[in-house]
Short mmCIF file of C-alpha atoms and ligand atoms in Angstrom, two decimals:
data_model
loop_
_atom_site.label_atom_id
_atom_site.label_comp_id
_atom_site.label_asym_id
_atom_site.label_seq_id
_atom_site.Cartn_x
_atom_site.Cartn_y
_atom_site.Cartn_z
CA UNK A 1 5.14 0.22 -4.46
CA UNK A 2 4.20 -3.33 -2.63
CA UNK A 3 5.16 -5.77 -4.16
CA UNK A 4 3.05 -9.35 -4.76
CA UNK A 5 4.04 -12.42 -2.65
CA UNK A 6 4.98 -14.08 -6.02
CA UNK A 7 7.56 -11.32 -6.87
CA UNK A 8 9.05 -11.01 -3.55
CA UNK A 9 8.99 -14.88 -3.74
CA UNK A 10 11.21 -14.88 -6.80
CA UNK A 11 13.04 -12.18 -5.45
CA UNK A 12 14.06 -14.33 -2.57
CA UNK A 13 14.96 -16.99 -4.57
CA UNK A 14 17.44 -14.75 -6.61
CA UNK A 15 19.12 -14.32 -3.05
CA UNK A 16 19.05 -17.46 -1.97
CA UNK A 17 16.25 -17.06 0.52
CA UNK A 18 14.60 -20.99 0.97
CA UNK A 19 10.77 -20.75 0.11
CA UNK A 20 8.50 -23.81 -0.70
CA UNK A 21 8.06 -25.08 -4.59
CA UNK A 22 5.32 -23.62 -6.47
CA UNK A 23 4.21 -21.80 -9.25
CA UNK A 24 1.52 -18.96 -10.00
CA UNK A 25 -1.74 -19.79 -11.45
CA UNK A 26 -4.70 -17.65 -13.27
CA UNK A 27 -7.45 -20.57 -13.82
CA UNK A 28 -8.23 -23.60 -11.55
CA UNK A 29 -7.08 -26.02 -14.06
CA UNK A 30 -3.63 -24.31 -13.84
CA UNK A 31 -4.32 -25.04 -10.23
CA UNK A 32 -4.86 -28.50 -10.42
CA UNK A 33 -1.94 -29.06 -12.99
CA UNK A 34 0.29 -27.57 -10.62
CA UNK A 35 -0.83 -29.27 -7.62
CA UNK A 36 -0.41 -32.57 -9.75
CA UNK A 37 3.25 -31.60 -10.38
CA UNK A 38 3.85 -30.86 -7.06
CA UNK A 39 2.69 -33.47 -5.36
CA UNK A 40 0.79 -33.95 -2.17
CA UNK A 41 -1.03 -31.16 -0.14
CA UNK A 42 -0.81 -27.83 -1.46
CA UNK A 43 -1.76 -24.25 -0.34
CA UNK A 44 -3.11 -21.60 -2.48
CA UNK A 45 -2.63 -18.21 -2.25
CA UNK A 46 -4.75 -15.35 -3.29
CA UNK A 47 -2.45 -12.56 -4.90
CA UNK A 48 -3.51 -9.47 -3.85
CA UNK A 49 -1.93 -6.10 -2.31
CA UNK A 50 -4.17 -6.48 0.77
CA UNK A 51 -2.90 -7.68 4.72
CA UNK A 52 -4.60 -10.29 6.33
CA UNK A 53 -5.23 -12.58 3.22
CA UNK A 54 -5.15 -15.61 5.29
CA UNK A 55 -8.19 -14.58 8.20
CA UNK A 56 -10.09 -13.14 4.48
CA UNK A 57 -10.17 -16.48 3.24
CA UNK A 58 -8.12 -16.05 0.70
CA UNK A 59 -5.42 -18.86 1.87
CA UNK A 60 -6.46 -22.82 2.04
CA UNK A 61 -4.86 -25.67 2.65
CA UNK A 62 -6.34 -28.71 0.16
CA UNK A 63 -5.05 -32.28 0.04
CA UNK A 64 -5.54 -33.20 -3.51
CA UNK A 65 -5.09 -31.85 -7.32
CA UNK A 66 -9.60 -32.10 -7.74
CA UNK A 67 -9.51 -30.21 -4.16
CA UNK A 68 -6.89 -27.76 -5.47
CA UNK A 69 -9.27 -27.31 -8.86
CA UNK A 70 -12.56 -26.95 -7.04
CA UNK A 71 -10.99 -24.26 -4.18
CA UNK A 72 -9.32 -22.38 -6.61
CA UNK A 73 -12.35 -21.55 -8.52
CA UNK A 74 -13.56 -20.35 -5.53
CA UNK A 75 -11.14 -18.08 -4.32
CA UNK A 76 -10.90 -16.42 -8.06
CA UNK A 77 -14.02 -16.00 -8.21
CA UNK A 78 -13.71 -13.84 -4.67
CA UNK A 79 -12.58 -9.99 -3.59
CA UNK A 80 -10.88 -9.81 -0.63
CA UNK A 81 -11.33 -6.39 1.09
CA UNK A 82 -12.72 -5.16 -2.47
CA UNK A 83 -10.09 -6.24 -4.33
CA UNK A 84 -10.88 -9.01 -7.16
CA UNK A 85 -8.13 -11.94 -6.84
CA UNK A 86 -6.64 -12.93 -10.27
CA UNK A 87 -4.19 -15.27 -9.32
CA UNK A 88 -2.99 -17.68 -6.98
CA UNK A 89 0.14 -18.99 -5.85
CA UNK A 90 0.23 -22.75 -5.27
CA UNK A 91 2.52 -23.89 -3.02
CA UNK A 92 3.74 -27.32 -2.04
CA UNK A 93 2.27 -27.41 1.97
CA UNK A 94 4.99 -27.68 4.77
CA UNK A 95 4.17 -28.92 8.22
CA UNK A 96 5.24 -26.09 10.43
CA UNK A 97 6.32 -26.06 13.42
CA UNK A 98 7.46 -22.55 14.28
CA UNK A 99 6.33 -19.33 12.78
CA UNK A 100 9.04 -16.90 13.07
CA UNK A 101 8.91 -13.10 11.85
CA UNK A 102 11.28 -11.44 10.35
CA UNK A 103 11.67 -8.33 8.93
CA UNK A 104 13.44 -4.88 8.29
CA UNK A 105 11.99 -1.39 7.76
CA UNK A 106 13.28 2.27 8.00
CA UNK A 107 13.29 3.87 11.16
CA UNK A 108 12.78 7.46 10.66
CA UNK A 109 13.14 8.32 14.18
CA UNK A 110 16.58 6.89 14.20
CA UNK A 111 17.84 7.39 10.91
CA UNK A 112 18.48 4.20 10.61
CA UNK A 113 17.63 0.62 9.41
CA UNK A 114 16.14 -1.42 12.27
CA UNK A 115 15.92 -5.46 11.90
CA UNK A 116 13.53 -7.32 13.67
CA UNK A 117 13.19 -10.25 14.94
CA UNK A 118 10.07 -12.47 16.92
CA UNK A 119 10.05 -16.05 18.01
CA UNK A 120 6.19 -15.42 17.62
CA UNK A 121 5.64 -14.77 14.42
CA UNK A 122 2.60 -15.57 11.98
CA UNK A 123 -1.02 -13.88 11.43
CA UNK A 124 -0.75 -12.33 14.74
CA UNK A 125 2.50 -10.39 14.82
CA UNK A 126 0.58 -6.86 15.15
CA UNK A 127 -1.27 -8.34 18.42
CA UNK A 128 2.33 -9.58 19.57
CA UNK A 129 3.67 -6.58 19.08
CA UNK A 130 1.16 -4.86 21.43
CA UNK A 131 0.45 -7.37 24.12
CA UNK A 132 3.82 -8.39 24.81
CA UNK A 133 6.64 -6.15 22.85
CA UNK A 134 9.35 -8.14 25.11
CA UNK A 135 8.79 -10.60 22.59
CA UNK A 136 10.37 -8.67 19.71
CA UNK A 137 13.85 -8.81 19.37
CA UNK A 138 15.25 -5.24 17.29
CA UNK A 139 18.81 -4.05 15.90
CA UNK A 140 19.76 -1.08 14.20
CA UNK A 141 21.69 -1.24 11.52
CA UNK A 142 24.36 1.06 10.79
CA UNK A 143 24.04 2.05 6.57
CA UNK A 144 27.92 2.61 6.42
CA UNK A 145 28.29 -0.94 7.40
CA UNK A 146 25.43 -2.82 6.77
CA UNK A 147 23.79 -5.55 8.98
CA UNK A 148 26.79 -7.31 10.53
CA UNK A 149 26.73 -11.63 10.62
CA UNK A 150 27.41 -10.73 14.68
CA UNK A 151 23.94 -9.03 14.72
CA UNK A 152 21.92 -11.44 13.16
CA UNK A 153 23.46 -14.30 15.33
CA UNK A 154 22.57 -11.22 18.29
CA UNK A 155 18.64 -12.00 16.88
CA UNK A 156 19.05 -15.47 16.69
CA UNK A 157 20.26 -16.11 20.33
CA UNK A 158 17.51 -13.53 21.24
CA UNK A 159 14.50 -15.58 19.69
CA UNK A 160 15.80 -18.56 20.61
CA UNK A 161 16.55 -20.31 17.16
CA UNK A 162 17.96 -23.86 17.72
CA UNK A 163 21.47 -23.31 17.29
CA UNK A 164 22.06 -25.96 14.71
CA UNK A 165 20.16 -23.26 12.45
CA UNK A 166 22.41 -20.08 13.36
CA UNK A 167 24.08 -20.74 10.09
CA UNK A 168 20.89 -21.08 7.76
CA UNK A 169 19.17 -17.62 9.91
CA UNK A 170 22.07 -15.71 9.57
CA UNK A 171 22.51 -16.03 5.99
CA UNK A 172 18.36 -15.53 5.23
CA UNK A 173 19.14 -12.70 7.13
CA UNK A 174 22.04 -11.05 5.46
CA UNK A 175 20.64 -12.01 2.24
CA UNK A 176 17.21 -10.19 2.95
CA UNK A 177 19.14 -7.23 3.75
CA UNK A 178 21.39 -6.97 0.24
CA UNK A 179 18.08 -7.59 -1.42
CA UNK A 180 16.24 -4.85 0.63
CA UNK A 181 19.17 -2.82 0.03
CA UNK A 182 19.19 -3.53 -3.83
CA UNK A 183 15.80 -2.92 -4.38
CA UNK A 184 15.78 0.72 -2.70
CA UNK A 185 13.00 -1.11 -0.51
CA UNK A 186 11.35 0.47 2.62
CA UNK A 187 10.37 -2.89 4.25
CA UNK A 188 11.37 -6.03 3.53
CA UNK A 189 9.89 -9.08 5.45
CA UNK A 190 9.56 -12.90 5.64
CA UNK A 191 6.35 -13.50 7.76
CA UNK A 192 6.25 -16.71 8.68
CA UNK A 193 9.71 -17.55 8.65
CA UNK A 194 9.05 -21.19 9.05
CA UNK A 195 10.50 -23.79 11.14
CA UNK A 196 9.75 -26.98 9.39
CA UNK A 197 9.00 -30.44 10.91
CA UNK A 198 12.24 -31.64 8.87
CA UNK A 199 14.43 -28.98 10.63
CA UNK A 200 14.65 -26.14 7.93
CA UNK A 201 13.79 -22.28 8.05
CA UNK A 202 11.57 -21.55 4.95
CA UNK A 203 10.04 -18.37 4.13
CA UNK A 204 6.21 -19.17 3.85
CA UNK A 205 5.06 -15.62 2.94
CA UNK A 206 6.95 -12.29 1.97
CA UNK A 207 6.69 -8.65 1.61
CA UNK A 208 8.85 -6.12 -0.01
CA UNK A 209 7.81 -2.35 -0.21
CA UNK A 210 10.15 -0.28 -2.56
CA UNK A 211 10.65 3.43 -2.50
CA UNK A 212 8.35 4.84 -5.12
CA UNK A 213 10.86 7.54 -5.29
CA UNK A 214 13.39 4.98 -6.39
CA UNK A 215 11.27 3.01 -8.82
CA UNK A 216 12.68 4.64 -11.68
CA UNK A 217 16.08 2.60 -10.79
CA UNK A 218 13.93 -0.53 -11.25
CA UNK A 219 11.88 -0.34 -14.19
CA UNK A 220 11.48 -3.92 -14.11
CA UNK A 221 9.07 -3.71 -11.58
CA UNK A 222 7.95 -0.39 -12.35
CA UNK A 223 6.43 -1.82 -15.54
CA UNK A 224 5.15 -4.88 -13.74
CA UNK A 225 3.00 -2.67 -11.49
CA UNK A 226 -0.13 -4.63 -10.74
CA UNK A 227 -2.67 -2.15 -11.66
CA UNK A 228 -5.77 -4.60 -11.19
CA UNK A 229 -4.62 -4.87 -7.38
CA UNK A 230 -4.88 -0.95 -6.80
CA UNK A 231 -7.40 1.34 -6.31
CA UNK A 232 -8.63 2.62 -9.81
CA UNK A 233 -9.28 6.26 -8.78
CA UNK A 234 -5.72 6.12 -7.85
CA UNK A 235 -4.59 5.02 -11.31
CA UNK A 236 -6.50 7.62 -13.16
CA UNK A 237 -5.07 10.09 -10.67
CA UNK A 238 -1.13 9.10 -11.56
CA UNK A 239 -1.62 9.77 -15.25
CA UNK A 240 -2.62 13.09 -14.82
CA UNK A 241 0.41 13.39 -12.75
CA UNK A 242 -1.93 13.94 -9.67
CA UNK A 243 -2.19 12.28 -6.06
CA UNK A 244 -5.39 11.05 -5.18
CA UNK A 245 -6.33 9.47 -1.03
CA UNK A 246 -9.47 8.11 -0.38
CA UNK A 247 -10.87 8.78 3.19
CA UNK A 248 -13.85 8.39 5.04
CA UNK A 249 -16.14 11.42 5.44
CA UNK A 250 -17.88 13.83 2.60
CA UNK A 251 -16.05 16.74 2.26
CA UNK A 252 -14.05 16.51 -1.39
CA UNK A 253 -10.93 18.79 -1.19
CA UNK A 254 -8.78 19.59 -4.14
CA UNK A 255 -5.61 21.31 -2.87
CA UNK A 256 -2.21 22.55 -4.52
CA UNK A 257 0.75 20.94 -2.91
CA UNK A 258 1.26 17.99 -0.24
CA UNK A 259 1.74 20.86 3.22
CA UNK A 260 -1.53 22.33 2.33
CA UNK A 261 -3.55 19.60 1.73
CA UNK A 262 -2.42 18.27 5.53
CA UNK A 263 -3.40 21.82 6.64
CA UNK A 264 -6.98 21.79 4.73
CA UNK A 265 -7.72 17.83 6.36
CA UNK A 266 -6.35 19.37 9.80
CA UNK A 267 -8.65 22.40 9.50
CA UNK A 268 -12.05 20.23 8.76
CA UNK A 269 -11.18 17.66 11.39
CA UNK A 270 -10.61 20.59 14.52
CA UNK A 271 -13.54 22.26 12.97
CA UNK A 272 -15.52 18.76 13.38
CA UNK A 273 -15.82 17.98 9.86
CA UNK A 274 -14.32 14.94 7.59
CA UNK A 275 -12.27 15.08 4.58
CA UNK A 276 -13.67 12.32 1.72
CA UNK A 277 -10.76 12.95 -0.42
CA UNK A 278 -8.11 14.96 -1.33
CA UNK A 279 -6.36 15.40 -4.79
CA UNK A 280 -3.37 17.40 -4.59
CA UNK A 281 -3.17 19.15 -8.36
CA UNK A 282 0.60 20.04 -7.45
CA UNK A 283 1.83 23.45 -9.27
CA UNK A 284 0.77 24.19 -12.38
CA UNK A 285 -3.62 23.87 -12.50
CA UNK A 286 -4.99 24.33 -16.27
CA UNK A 287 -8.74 23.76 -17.06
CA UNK A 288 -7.28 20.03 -18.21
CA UNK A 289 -5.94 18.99 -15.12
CA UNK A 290 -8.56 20.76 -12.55
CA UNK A 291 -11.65 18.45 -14.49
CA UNK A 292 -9.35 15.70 -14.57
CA UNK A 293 -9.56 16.09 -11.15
CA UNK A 294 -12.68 17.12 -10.25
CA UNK A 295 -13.82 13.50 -11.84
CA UNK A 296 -11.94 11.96 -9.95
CA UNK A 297 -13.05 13.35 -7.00
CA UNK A 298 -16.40 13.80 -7.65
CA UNK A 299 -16.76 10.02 -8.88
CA UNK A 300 -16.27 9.15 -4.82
CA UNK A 301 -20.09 8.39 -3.99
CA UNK A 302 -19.49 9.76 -0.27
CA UNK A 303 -18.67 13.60 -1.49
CA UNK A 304 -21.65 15.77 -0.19
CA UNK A 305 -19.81 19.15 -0.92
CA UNK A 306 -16.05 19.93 -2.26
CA UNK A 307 -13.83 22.03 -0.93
CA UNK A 308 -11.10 24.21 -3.09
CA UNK A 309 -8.20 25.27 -1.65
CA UNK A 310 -5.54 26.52 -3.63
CA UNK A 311 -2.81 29.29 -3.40
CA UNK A 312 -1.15 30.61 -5.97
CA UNK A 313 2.18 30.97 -6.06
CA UNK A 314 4.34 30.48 -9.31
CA UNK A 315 0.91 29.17 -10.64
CA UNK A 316 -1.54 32.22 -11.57
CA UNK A 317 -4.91 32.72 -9.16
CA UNK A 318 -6.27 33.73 -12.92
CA UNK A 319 -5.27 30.56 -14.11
CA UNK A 320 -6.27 28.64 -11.92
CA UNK A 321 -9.91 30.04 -11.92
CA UNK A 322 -10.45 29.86 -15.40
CA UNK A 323 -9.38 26.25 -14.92
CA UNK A 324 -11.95 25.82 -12.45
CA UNK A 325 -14.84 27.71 -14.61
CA UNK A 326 -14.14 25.74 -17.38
CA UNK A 327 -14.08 22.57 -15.71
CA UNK A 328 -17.25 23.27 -13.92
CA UNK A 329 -18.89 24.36 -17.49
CA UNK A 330 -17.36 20.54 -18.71
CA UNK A 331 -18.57 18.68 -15.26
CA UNK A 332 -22.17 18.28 -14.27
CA UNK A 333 -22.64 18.30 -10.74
CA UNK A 334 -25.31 19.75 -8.10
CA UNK A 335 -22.78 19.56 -5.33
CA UNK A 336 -21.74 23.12 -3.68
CA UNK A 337 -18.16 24.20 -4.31
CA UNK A 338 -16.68 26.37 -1.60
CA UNK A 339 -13.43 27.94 -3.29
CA UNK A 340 -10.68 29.65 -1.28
CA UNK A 341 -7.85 31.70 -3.79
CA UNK A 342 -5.16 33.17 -2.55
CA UNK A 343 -1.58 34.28 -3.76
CA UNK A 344 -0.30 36.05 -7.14
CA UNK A 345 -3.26 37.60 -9.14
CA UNK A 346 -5.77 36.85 -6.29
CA UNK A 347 -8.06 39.68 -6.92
CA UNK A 348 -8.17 38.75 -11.42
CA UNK A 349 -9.34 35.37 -10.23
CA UNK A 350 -11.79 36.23 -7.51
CA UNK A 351 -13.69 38.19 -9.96
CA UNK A 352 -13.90 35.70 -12.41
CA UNK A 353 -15.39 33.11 -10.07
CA UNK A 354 -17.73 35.40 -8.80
CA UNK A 355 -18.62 36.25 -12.90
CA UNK A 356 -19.23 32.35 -12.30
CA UNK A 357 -21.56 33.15 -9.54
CA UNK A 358 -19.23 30.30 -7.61
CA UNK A 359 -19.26 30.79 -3.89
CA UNK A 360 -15.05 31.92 -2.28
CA UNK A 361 -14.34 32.32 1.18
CA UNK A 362 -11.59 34.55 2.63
CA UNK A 363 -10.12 32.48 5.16
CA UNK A 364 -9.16 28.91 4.97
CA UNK A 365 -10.72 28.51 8.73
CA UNK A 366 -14.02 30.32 7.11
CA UNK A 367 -13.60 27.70 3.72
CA UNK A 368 -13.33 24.78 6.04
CA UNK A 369 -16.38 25.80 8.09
CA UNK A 370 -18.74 27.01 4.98
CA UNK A 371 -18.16 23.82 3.48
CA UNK A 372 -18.98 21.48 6.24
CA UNK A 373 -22.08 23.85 6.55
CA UNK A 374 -22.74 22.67 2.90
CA UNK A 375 -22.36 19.16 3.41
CA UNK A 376 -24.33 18.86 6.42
CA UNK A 377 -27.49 20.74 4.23
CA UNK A 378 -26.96 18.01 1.42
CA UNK A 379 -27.49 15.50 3.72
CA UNK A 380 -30.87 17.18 5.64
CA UNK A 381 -34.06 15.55 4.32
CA UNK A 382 -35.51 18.26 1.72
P1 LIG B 1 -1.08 -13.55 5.21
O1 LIG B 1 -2.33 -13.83 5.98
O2 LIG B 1 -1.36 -12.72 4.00
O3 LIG B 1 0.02 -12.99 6.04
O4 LIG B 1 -0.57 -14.96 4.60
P2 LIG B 1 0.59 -15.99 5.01
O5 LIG B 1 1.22 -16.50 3.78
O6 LIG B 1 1.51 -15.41 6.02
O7 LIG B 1 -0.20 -17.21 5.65
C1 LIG B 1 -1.00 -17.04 6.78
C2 LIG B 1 -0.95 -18.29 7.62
O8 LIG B 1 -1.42 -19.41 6.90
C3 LIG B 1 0.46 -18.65 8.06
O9 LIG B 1 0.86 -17.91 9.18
C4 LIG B 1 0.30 -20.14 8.34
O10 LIG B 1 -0.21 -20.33 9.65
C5 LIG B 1 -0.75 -20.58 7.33
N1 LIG B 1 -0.07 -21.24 6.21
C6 LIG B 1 0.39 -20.67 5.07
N2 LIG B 1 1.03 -21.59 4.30
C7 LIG B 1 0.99 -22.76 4.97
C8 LIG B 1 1.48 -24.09 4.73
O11 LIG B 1 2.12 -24.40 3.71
N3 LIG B 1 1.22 -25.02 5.66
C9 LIG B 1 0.51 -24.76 6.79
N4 LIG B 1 0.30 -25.72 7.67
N5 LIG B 1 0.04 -23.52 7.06
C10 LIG B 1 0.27 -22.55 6.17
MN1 LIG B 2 2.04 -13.33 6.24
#
């Protein structure tokens, strides 16, 4: 779960983490209230779970509380990459004059925590990152004992922070890493980690990822989850206790477990076809939960044929094709279904989908192929 700049603001501020005064605001009078409070130029800050807000437009710089008013209207009015902004974050300005990155994230590879550290931080860290890696300064960290006050000095010599600022770096650092630590996060980063004109290291913007497999341990944010900011099929999805991902070509796929559902998007790609979508139904597939998600899947405009690929296991073939009959009695659709059934009771349930005059397929290789056959036909002029 990402979190909002706001909450990993306040986060920060719970671990002592410098960031600039402001407040959050939902209207532009609440913007222009705040920027009176605050004083002088203010930025605001479109809250939403999306990167590259600032090239979007959805961060400006405005020099007084009428400018605040009139831009904020504007930017609330706006989506940024689809997403509808509800509130901003306004910000007392500071006159930068170094944009530092910093940041930690898992390192699968290693098995460890790596820290990490660039003297050129800002809106183009990615481009950094590629062009000149030399630029990045890394540590791991060992879990047993943490990120050590030696390492982040390490960093700090590395990226060349002035030194009368080792003291204030080393403890943003430290401090990011007990809060990254406490909140079971995955990444936690402060980018731009500002140098100010007045000689202090504030963090501008911030970033915290945490573990949805740890959420439960943090039901404070767990019942804060911004559900405007996601992606509504994904929503509907997680009550149904299903996973929904949204890609790019037309082939729908509704699988039964997380391994398979890589192997069915494998087998379309090699066989030159693109996955849409893919709801994994997980064990367990009742006539409830198979239309649940056959909405869902079917609601994606770009679906030109779905794809069912299922093997049963603990969960029933029979089952599962009465789920599917009876969800395809409930749904109304004109797309082709290609169905592939395999596992316990296989032969029960390929006779009642063929009672349902619904097209199977043997193989998964011969599913994949028959129903990029299918979507390619949909899309031929009639
Ligand atoms: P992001 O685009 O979502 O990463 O948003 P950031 O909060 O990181 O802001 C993007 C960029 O806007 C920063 O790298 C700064 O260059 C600029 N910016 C943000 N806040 C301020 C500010 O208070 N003063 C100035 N001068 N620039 C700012
Ligand atoms: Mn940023």
């Amino acid at each position: 779960m990402r979190l909002h700049e706001y909450q990993s603001k306040e986060i920060f501020t719970e671990h002592h983490i410098p960031i600039p005064l402001g407040r959050l605001a939902a209207t532009p009078e609440e913007a222009k209230l705040i920027a009176e409070e605050l004083h002088g130029p203010v930025v605001l800050k479109a809250q939403v779970l999306v990167g590259g807000r600032g090239r979007a437009g959805g961060i400006r710089l405005v020099h007084s509380p009428d400018q605040a008013e009139e831009e904020a209207a504007k930017i609330l009015g706006q989506r940024i990459r689809g997403v509808p902004v509800r509130r901003l974050l306004v910000e007392e300005a500071v006159n930068i004059q170094q944009e530092i990155y910093f940041g930690m994230t898992v390192d699968r590879a290693r098995g460890e925590t790596l820290v990490i550290a660039s003297a050129e931080g800002g809106v183009n860290i990615e481009q950094v990152a590629q062009v000149s890696p030399e630029k990045i300064a890394r540590v791991g960290v060992d879990p047993l004992l943490g990120l050590r006050e030696f390492q982040a000095r390490v960093l700090a010599a590395e990226i060349e922070i002035p030194r009368t600022l080792w003291r204030a770096f080393v403890a943003i650092a430290l401090n990011l890493y007990a809060a990254y630590q406490d909140l079971d996060a995955t990444l936690a980063e402060i980018n731009p980690l500002v140098l100010s004109a007045e000689g202090r290291l504030v963090a501008l913007d911030g970033k915290i990822i945490i573990d949805d497999n740890a959420l439960f341990r943090h039901p404070t944010f767990f019942d804060k989850r911004d559900l405007s900011a996601e992606a509504p099929e994904e929503i509907e999805a997680r009550k149904f206790g299903l996973s929904y991902v949204k890609m790019d070509g037309d082939i729908g796929c509704l699988v039964n477990g997380a391994g398979l559902a890589m192997a069915t998007m494998d087998i379309i790609q090699s066989k030159g076809g693109a996955p849409a979508n893919f709801l994994d139904i997980g064990g367990g597939a009742n006539a409830e939960k198979v239309t649940a998600a056959l909405r869902i899947l079917l609601a994606d405009p770009q679906v030109r044929a779905v794809l069912i690929n299922i093997f049963g296991g603990i969960t029933r073939c029979d089952e599962v094709a009465h789920g599917i009959r009876a969800a395809l009695e409930e749904i109304e659709t004109d797309l082709p279904f290609v169905i592939r059934l395999v596992g316990t009771n296989e032969a029960e349930g390929q006779r009642i989908l063929a009672d349902a005059k619904l097209e199977t397929a043997a193989t998964l290789s011969e599913a994949a192929h028959m129903a990029i056959r299918r979507a390619q036909a949909q899309e031929a002029p009639v």
